[in-house]
PDB file of C-alpha atoms and ligand atoms in Angstrom:
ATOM      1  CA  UNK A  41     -18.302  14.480   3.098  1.00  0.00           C
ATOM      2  CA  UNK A  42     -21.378  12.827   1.855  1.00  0.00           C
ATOM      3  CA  UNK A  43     -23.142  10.261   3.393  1.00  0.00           C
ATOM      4  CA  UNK A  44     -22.320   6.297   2.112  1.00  0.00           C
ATOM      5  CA  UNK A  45     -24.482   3.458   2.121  1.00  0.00           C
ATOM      6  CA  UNK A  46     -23.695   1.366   4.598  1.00  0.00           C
ATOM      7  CA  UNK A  47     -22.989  -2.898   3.591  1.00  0.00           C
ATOM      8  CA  UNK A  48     -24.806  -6.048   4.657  1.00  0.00           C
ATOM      9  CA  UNK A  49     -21.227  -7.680   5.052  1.00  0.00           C
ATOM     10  CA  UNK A  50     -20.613 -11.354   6.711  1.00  0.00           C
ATOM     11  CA  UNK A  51     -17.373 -12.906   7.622  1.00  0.00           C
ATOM     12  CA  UNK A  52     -17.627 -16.900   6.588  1.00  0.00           C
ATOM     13  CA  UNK A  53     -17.783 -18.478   9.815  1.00  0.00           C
ATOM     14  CA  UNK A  54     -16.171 -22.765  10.229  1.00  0.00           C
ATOM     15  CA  UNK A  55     -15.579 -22.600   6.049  1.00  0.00           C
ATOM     16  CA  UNK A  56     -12.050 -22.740   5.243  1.00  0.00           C
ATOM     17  CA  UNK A  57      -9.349 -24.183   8.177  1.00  0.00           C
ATOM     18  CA  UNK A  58      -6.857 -21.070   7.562  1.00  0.00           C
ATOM     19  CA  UNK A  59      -6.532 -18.794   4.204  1.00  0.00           C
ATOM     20  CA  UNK A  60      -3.862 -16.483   3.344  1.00  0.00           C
ATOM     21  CA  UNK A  61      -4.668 -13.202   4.083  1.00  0.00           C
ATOM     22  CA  UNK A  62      -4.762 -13.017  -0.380  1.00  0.00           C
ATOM     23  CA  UNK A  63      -7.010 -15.617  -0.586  1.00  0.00           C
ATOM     24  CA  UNK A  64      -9.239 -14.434   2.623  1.00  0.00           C
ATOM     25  CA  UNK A  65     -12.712 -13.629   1.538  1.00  0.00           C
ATOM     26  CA  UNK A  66     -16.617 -11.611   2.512  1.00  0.00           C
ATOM     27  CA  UNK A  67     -19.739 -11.917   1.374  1.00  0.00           C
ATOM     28  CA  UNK A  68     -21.847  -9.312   1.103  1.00  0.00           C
ATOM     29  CA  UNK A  69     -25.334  -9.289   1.345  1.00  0.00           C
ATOM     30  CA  UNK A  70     -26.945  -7.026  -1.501  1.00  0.00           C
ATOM     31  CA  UNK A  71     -30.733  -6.989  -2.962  1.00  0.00           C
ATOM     32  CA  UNK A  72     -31.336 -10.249  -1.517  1.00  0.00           C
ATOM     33  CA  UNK A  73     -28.262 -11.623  -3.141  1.00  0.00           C
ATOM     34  CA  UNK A  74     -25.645 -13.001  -1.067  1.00  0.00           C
ATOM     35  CA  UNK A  75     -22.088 -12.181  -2.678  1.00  0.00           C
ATOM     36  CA  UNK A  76     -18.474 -14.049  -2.103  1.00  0.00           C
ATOM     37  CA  UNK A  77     -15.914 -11.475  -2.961  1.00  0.00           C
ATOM     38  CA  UNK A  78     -12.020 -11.650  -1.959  1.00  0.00           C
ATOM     39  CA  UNK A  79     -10.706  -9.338  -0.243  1.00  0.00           C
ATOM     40  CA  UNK A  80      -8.024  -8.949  -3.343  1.00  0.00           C
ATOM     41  CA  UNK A  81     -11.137  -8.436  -5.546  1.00  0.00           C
ATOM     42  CA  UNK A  82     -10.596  -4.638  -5.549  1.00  0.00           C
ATOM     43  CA  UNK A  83     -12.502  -3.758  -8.679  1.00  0.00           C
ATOM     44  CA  UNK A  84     -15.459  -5.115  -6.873  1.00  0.00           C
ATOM     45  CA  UNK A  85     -14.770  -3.306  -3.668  1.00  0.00           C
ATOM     46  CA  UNK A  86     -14.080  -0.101  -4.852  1.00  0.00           C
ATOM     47  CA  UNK A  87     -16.941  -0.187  -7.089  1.00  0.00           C
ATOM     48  CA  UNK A  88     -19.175   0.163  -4.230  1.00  0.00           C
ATOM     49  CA  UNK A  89     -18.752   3.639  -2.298  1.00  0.00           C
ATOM     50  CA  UNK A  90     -17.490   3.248   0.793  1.00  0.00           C
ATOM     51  CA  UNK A  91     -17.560  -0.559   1.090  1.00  0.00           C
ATOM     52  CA  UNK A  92     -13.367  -0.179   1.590  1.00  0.00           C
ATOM     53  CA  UNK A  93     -13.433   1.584   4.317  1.00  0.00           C
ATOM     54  CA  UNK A  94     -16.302  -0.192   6.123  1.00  0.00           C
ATOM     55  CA  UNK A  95     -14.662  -3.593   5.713  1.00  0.00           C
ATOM     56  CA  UNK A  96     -10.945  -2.544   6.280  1.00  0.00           C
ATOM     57  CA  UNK A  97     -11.138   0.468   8.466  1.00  0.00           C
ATOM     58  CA  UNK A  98     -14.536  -0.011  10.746  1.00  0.00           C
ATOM     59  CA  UNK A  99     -14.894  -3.799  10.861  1.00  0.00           C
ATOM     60  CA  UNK A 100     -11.182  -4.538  10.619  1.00  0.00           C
ATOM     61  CA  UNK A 101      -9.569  -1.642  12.441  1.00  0.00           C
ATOM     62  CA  UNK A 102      -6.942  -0.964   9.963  1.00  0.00           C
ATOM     63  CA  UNK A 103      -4.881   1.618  11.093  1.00  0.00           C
ATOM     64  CA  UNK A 104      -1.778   1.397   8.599  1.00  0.00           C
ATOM     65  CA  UNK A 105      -1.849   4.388   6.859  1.00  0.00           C
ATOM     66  CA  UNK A 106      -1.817   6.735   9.898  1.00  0.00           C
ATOM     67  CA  UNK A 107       0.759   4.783  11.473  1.00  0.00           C
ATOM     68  CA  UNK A 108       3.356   4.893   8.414  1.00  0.00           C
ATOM     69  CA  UNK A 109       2.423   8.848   7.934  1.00  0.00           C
ATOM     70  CA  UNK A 110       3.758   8.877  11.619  1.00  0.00           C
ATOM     71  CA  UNK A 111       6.457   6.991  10.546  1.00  0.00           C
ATOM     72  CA  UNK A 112       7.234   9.017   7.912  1.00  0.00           C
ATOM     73  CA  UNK A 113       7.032  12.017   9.632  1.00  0.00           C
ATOM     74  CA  UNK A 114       8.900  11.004  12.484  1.00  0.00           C
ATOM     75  CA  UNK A 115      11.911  10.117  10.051  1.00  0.00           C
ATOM     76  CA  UNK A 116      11.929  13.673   8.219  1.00  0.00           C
ATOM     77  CA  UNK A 117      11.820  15.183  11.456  1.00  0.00           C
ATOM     78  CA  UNK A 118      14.770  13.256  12.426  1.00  0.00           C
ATOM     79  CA  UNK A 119      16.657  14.902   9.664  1.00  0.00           C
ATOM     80  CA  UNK A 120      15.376  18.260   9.897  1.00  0.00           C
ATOM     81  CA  UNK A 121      13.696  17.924   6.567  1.00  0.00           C
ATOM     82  CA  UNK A 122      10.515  20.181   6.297  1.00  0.00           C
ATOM     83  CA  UNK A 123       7.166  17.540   5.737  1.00  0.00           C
ATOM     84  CA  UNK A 124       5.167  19.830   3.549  1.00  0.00           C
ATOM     85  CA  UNK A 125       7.664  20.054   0.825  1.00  0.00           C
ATOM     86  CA  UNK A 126       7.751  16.587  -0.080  1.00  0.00           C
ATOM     87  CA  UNK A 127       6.329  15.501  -3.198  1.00  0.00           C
ATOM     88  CA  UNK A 128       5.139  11.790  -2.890  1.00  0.00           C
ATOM     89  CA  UNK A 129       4.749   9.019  -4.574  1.00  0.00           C
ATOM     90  CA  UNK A 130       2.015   6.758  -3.204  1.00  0.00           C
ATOM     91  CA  UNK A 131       2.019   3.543  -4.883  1.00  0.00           C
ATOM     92  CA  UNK A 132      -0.620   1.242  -4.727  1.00  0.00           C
ATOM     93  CA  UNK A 133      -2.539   3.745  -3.374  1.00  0.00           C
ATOM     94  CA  UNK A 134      -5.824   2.353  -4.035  1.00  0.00           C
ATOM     95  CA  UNK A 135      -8.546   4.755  -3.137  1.00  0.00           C
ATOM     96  CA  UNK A 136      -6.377   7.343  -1.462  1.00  0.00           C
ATOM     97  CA  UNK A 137      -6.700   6.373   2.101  1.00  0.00           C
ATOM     98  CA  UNK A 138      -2.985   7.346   2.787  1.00  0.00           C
ATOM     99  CA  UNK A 139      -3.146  10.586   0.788  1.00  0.00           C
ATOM    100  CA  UNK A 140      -5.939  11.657   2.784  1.00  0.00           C
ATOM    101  CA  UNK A 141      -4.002  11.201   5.722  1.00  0.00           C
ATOM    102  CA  UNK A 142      -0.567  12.913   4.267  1.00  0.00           C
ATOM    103  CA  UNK A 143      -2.934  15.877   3.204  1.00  0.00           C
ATOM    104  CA  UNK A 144      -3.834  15.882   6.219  1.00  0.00           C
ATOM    105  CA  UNK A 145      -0.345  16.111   7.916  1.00  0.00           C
ATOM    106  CA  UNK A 146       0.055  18.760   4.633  1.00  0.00           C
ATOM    107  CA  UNK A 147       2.382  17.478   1.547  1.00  0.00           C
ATOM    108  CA  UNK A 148       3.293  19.412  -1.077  1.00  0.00           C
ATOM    109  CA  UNK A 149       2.494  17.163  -4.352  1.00  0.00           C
ATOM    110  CA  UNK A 150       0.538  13.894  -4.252  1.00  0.00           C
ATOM    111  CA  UNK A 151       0.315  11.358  -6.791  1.00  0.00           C
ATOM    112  CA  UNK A 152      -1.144   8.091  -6.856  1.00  0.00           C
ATOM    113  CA  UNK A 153      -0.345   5.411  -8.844  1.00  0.00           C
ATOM    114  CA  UNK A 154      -2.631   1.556  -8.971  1.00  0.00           C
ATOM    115  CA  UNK A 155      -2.617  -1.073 -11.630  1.00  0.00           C
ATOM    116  CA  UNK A 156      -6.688  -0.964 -12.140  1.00  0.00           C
ATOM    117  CA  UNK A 157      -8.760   2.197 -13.037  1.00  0.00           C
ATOM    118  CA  UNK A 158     -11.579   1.436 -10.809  1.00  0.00           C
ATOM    119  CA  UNK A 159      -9.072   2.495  -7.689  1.00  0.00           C
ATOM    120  CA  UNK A 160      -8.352   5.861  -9.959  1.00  0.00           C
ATOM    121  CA  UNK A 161     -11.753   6.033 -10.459  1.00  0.00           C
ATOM    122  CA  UNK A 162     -12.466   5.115  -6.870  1.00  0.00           C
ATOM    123  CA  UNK A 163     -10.065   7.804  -5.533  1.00  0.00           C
ATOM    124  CA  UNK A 164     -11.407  10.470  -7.909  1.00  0.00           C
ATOM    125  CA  UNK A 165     -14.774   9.809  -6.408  1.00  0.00           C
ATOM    126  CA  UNK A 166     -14.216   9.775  -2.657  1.00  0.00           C
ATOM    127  CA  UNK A 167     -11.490  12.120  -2.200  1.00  0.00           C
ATOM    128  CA  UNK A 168     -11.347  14.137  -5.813  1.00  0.00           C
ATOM    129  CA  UNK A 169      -8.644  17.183  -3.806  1.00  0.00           C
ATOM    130  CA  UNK A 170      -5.739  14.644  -2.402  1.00  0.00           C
ATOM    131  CA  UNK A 171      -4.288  13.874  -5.137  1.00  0.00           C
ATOM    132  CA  UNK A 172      -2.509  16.445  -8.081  1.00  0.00           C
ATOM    133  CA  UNK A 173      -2.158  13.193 -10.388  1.00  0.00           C
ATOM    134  CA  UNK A 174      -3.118   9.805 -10.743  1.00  0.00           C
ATOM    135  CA  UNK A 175      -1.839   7.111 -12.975  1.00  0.00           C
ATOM    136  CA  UNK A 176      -3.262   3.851 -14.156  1.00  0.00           C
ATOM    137  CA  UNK A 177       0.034   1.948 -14.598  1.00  0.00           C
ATOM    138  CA  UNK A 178       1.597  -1.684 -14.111  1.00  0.00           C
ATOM    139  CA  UNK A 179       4.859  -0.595 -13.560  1.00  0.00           C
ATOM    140  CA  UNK A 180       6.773  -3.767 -14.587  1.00  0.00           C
ATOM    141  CA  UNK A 181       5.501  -2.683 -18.021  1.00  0.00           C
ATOM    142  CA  UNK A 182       6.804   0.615 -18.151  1.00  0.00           C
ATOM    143  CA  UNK A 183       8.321   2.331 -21.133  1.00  0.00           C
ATOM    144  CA  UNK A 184      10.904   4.996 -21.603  1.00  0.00           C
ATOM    145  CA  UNK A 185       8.211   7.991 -22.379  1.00  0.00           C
ATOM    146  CA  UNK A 186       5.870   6.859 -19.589  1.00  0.00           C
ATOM    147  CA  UNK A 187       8.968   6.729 -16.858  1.00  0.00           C
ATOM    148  CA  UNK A 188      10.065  10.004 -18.249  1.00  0.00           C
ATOM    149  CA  UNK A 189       6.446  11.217 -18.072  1.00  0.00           C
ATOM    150  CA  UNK A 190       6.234  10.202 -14.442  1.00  0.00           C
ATOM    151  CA  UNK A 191       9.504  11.040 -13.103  1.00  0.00           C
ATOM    152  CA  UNK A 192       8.850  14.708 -14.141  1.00  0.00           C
ATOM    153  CA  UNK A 193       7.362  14.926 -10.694  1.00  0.00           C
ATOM    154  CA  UNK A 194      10.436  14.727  -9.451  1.00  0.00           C
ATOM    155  CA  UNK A 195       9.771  12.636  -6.350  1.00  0.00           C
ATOM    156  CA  UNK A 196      11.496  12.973  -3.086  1.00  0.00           C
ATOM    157  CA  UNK A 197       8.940  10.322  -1.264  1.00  0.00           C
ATOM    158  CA  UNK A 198       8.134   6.583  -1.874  1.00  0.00           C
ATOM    159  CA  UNK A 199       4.812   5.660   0.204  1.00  0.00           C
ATOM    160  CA  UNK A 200       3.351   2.415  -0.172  1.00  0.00           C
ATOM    161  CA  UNK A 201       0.536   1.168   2.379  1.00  0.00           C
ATOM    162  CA  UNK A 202      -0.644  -2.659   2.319  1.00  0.00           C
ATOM    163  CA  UNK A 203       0.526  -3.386  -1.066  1.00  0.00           C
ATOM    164  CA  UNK A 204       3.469  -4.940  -0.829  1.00  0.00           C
ATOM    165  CA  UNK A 205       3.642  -8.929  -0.834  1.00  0.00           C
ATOM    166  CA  UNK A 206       0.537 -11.418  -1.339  1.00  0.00           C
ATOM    167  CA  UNK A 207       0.339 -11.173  -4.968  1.00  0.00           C
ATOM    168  CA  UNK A 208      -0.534  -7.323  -4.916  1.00  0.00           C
ATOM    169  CA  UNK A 209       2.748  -5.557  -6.232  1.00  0.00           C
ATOM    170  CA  UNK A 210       5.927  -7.718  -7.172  1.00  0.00           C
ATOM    171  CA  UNK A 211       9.326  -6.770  -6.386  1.00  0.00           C
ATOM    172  CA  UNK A 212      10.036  -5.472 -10.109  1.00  0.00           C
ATOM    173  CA  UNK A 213       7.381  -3.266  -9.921  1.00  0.00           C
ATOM    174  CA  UNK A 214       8.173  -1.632  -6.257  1.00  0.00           C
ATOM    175  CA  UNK A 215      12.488  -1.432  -7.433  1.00  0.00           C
ATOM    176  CA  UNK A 216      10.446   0.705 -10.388  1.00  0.00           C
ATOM    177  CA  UNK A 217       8.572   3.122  -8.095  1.00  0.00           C
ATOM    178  CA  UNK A 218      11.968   3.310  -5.919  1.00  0.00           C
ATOM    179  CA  UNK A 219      13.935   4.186  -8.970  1.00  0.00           C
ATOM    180  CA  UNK A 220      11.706   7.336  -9.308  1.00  0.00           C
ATOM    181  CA  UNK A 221      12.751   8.742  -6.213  1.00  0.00           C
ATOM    182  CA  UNK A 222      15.630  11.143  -5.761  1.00  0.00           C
ATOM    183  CA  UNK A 223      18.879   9.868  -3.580  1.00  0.00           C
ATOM    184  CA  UNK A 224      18.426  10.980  -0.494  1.00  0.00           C
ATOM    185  CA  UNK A 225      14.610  10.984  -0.576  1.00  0.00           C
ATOM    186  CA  UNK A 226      12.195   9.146   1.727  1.00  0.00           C
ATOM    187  CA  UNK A 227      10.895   6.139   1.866  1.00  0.00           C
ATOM    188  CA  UNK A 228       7.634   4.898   3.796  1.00  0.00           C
ATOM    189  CA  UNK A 229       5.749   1.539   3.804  1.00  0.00           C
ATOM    190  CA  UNK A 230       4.297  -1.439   5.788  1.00  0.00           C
ATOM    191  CA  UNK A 231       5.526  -5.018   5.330  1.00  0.00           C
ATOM    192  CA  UNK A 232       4.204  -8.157   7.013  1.00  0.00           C
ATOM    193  CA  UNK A 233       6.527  -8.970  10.536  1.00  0.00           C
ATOM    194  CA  UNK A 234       7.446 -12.188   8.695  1.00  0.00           C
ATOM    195  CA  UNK A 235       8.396 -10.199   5.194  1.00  0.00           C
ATOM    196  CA  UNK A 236      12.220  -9.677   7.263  1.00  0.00           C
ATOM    197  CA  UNK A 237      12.535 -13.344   8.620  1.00  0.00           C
ATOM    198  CA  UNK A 238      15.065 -15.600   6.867  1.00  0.00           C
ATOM    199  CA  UNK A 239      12.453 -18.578   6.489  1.00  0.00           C
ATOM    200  CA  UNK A 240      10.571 -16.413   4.165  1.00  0.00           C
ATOM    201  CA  UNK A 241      11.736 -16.904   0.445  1.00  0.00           C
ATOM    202  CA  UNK A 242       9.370 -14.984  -0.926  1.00  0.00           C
ATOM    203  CA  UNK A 243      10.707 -12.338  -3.307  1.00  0.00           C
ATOM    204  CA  UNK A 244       9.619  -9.542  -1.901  1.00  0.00           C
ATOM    205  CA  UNK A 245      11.075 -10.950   1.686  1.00  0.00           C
ATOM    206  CA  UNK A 246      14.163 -11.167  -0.237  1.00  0.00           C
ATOM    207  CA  UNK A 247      14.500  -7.504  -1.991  1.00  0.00           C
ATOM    208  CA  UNK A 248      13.630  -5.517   1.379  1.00  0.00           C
ATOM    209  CA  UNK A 249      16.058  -7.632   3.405  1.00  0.00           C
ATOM    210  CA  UNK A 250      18.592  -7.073   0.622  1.00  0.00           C
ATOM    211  CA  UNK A 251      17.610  -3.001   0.296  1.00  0.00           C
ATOM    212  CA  UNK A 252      17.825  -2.824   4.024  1.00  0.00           C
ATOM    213  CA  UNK A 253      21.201  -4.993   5.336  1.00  0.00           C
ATOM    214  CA  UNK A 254      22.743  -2.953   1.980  1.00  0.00           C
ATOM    215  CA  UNK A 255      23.474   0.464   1.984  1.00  0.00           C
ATOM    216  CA  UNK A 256      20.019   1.490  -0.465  1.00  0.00           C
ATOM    217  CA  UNK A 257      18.412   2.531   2.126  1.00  0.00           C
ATOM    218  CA  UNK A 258      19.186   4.194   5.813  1.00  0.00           C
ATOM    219  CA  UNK A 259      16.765   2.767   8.152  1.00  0.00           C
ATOM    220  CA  UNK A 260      15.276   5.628  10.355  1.00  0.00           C
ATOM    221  CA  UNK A 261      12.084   3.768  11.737  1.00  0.00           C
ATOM    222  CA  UNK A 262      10.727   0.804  12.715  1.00  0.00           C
ATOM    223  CA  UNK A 263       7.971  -0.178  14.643  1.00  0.00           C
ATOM    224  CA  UNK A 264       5.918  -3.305  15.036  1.00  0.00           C
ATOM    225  CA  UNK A 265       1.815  -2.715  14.898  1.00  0.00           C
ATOM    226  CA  UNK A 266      -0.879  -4.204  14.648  1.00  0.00           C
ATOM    227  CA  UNK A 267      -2.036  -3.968  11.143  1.00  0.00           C
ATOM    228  CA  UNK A 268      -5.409  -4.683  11.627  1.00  0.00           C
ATOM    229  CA  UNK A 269      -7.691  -8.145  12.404  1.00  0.00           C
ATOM    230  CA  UNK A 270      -7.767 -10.817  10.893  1.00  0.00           C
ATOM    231  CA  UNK A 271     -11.590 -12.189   9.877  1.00  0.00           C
ATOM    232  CA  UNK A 272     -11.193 -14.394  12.768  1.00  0.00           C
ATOM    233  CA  UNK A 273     -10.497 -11.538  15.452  1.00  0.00           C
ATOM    234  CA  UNK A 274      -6.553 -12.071  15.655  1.00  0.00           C
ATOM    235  CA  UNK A 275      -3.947  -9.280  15.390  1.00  0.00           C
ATOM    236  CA  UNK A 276      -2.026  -9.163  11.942  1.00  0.00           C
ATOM    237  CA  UNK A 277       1.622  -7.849  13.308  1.00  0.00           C
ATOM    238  CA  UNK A 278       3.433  -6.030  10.630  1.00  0.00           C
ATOM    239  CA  UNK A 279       6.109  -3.352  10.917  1.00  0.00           C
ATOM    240  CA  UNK A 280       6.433   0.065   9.390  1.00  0.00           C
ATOM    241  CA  UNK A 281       9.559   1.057   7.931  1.00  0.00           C
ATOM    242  CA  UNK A 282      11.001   4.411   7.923  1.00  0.00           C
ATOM    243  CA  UNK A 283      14.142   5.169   5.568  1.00  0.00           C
ATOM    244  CA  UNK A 284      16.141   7.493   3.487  1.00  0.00           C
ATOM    245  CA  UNK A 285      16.866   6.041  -0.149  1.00  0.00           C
ATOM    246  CA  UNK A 286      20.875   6.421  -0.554  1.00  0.00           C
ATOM    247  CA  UNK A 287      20.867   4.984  -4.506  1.00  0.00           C
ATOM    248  CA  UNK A 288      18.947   3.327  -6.763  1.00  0.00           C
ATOM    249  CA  UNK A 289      18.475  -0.486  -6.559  1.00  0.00           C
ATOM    250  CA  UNK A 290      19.764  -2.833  -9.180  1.00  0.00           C
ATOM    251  CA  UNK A 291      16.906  -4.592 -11.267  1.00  0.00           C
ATOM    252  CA  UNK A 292      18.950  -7.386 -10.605  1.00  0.00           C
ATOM    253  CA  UNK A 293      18.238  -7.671  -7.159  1.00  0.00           C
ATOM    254  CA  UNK A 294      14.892  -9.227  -7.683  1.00  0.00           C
ATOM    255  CA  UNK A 295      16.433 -10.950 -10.704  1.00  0.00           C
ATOM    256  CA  UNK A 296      16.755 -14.551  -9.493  1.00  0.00           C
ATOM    257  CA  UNK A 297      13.923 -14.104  -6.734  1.00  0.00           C
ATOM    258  CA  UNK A 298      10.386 -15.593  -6.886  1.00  0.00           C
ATOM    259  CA  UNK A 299       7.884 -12.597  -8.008  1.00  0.00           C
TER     260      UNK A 299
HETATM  261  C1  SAM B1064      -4.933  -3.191   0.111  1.00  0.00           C
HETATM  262  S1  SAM B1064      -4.952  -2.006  -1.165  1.00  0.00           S
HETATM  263  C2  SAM B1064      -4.157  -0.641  -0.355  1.00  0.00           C
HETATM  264  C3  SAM B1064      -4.601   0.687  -0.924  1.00  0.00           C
HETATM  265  C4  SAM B1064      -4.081   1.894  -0.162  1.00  0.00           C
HETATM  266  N1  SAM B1064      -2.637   1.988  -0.224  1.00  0.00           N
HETATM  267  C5  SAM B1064      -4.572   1.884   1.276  1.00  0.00           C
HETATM  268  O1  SAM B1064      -3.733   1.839   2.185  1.00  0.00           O
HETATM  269  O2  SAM B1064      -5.778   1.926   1.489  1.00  0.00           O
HETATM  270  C6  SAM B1064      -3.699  -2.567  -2.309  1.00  0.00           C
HETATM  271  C7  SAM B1064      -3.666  -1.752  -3.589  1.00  0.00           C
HETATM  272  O3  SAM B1064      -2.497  -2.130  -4.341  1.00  0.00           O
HETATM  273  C8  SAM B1064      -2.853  -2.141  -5.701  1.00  0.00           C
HETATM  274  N2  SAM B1064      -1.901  -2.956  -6.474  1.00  0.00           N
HETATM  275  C9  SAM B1064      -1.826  -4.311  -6.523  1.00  0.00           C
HETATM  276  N3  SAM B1064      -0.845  -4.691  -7.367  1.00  0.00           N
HETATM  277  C10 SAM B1064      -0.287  -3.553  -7.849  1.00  0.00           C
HETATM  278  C11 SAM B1064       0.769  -3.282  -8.752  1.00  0.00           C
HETATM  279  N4  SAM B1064       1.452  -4.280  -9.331  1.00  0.00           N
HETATM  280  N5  SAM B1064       1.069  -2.002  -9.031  1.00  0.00           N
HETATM  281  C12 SAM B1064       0.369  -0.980  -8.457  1.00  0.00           C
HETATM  282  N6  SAM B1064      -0.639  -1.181  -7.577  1.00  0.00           N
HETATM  283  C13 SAM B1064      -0.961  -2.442  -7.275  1.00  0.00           C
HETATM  284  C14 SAM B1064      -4.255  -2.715  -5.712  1.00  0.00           C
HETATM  285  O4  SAM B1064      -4.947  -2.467  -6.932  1.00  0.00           O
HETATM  286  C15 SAM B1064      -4.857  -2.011  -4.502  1.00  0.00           C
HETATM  287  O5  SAM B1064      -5.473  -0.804  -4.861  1.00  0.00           O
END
């Protein structure tokens, strides 16, 4: 692997009372400049080699796509179903952080889909052999000949790693990744903890509380984790969520909920 620069990076410091982990923000220090970038800014994080990983994985200590490859691999074994023939979906996979890790654990087909090029073009850079396809794709804007296109894959895994919720990808869009995948397929992703409490009326809150206490899914796995830090040094609990897909879910299921 070649060697990547390493980032001037600062955490704001008695700025802001509390900001949702969407609105949370760095600044990076660069040529003398001194940058404020979001953390949902991904265009201008992936531009940079390597700045993803130094933020989220060394300063941050995200460790959410090796725990939901566990996950996922704990639930297959569970059924007896071999690992390395699944082909897999990863959606919202950014710059392929989780593929890296299911190559690792051995897949048989990977493909990535993100709403911006610059992740494609991010993942293409930093790990060009994880993934067999890629697709630049908003997926509540999908047409016939595109869903056909990508369905000829013929999943048998969903993965989707800190993308769901905060204004990343809306319910409409995930029920549209889910749809692609075979009954009796696999599901894998990470929610917040709070994404399965009541008091949250989010939509997405709603839609995986319906998929689960319904009979879409059969839950396999679940296990509460730290996610990573916050900026501030606390522990962001979320849980990771093992499951078999039984059907496909209703678009109306996230048609009177809050995207
Ligand atoms: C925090 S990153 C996670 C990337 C990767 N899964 C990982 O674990 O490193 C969230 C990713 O979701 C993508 N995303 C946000 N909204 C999306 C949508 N509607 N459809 C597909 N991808 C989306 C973003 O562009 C970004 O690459």
């Amino acid at each position: 692997m070649r060697t990547q620069p390493r980032y001037r990076i600062q955490f704001p410091v008695n700025e802001v009372d509390h900001l949702d982990q969407d609105e949370t923000y760095f600044y990076l220090v660069e040529s003398g400049d001194r940058k404020k970038i979001r953390f949902h800014d991904y265009g201008a994080i992936y531009e940079r080699p390597g700045l993803y990983e130094q933020l989220f994985y060394d300063r941050l200590k995200c460790q959410s796509p090796a725990k939901v490859a566990s996950v996922l691999r704990a639930s297959t074994q569970q059924a007896g179903v071999n690992f390395s023939e699944l082909r897999v979906l990863d959606f919202g996979a950014g710059n392929g952080m989780m593929a890296e890790e299911l190559s690792n654990h051995g897949v048989a087909r990977l493909v990535g889909v993100d709403i911006i090029e610059s992740a494609r073009l991010a993942a293409e850079r930093d790990r060009p052999q994880v993934y067999d396809g890629y697709y630049v794709q908003d997926f509540t804007e999908l047409d016939d000949a595109r869903r056909k296109e990508i369905g000829e894959w013929s999943f048998d895994c969903l993965v989707t790693v800190a993308a769901l919720g905060f204004g990343d990808v809306p319910p409409r869009a995930f029920v549209e990744a889910f749809n692609m995948v075979q009954d009796d397929g696999w599901l894998a992703f990470n929610i917040k903890e709070t994404f399965l409490d009541k008091s949250d009326r989010s939509g997405f809150s709603s839609l995986i509380r319906g998929m689960i206490l319904s009979n879409y899914i059969e839950l396999y796995f679940l296990e509460r984790y730290r996610h990573r830090f916050s900026i501030e040094g606390k522990p962001l609990p979320y849980l990771a969520i093992g499951a078999r897909k039984r059907r496909d879910l209703p678009m109306d299921l996230v048609g009177e909920v809050r995207a």
